[in-house]
XYZ file of C-alpha atoms in Angstrom:
127
model
C -120.383 -6.612 36.288
C -121.293 -4.785 33.064
C -118.482 -5.990 30.573
C -118.640 -3.464 27.559
C -117.862 -5.628 23.957
C -115.132 -3.945 22.971
C -112.854 -5.412 25.472
C -111.505 -8.627 26.086
C -113.476 -9.617 29.283
C -110.320 -10.944 31.261
C -109.083 -7.071 31.035
C -111.952 -5.943 31.826
C -111.672 -8.901 35.673
C -108.315 -6.995 35.996
C -108.983 -3.874 35.399
C -112.260 -4.155 38.206
C -109.614 -6.387 40.375
C -107.087 -3.634 40.624
C -109.691 -0.570 41.128
C -110.761 -2.333 43.963
C -107.400 -3.242 45.739
C -106.220 -0.128 44.904
C -109.448 1.662 46.560
C -109.201 -0.673 49.442
C -112.520 -2.897 48.669
C -109.855 -6.021 48.715
C -107.149 -4.899 51.090
C -104.005 -6.331 50.925
C -103.842 -9.739 52.618
C -106.851 -10.664 52.338
C -107.704 -13.059 50.524
C -109.434 -14.083 46.520
C -111.756 -16.774 46.301
C -111.699 -19.854 44.701
C -111.391 -19.499 40.655
C -114.422 -21.493 40.632
C -116.247 -18.559 42.723
C -115.081 -15.404 40.972
C -115.904 -17.054 38.452
C -119.130 -17.415 40.195
C -119.626 -13.662 41.084
C -117.847 -12.291 37.179
C -120.842 -14.791 35.955
C -117.436 -15.818 33.464
C -116.114 -19.504 32.511
C -113.710 -20.694 34.793
C -111.059 -20.332 32.161
C -111.706 -16.192 31.435
C -111.465 -15.727 35.424
C -108.503 -18.175 35.686
C -106.305 -15.896 33.276
C -107.326 -12.917 34.915
C -106.180 -14.114 38.289
C -102.296 -15.761 36.797
C -101.839 -12.224 35.149
C -102.434 -10.103 37.629
C -100.163 -12.362 39.937
C -97.732 -11.463 37.336
C -98.503 -8.120 37.967
C -97.265 -8.949 41.339
C -101.375 -7.725 42.877
C -102.027 -11.107 44.083
C -100.030 -13.975 45.108
C -100.400 -17.852 45.796
C -100.196 -19.345 48.927
C -99.564 -23.156 48.552
C -102.341 -24.401 50.133
C -104.324 -21.687 50.817
C -105.705 -20.730 48.014
C -104.682 -16.022 46.139
C -104.590 -13.370 47.726
C -104.102 -10.102 47.785
C -100.441 -8.315 47.443
C -99.094 -6.862 50.949
C -96.562 -4.552 48.753
C -97.324 -1.503 50.103
C -95.391 0.302 47.007
C -95.831 -1.696 44.277
C -99.945 -1.305 45.552
C -98.089 3.235 45.245
C -97.547 2.317 42.124
C -100.752 0.680 40.310
C -102.804 4.008 42.637
C -100.269 5.899 40.263
C -100.467 4.499 36.877
C -104.758 4.292 37.272
C -104.746 8.376 38.073
C -102.411 9.066 35.528
C -104.469 6.889 32.130
C -108.014 9.308 33.405
C -105.710 11.861 33.682
C -104.558 11.990 30.297
C -107.579 10.506 29.331
C -110.045 13.078 30.878
C -107.048 16.180 29.635
C -106.658 15.025 25.697
C -110.608 14.438 25.819
C -111.226 17.773 27.570
C -108.390 19.402 24.377
C -110.356 17.733 21.974
C -113.915 19.873 22.084
C -111.052 22.323 22.345
C -111.516 23.213 26.453
C -108.288 25.595 26.806
C -106.078 24.126 29.919
C -106.684 27.352 31.717
C -110.341 25.679 32.255
C -109.636 22.033 32.256
C -107.825 22.777 35.276
C -110.425 24.914 36.633
C -113.147 22.581 35.945
C -110.941 20.237 38.163
C -110.767 22.037 40.524
C -114.813 23.265 41.410
C -114.882 20.439 41.475
C -113.106 18.603 43.576
C -114.533 21.425 46.577
C -117.784 20.579 45.196
C -116.727 16.939 46.500
C -115.245 17.910 49.485
C -115.470 14.521 51.218
C -113.883 12.412 48.056
C -116.784 10.189 48.598
C -116.887 7.894 45.851
C -120.431 5.553 44.836
C -119.923 1.381 44.257
C -122.088 -1.538 43.912
């Protein structure tokens, strides 16, 4: 993962986890690697990883089984709400940026529809 300098690393890790939960890359109920292994995978300090995972746990996206470790939430409603929140953030950002370029709402809507038609299969690329 390549980190940006304008946002704390733990927040970037949280965003990555959320994206992977929503996309299904981290399926509900799947085991999360131990903190040290996660830290190695994300190339960060274990304290940074612990902070990110603790926040994800507070948000109900990860839970701990006492002797078994951490797992991705199985709460389908919570995951659906997360997906809605993420969609809302991206759409607001897109609309705001396009409007700042002076692009009309009609053109924005037409452009989104055309893009959806070009990408009918809905596939995305992942690393």
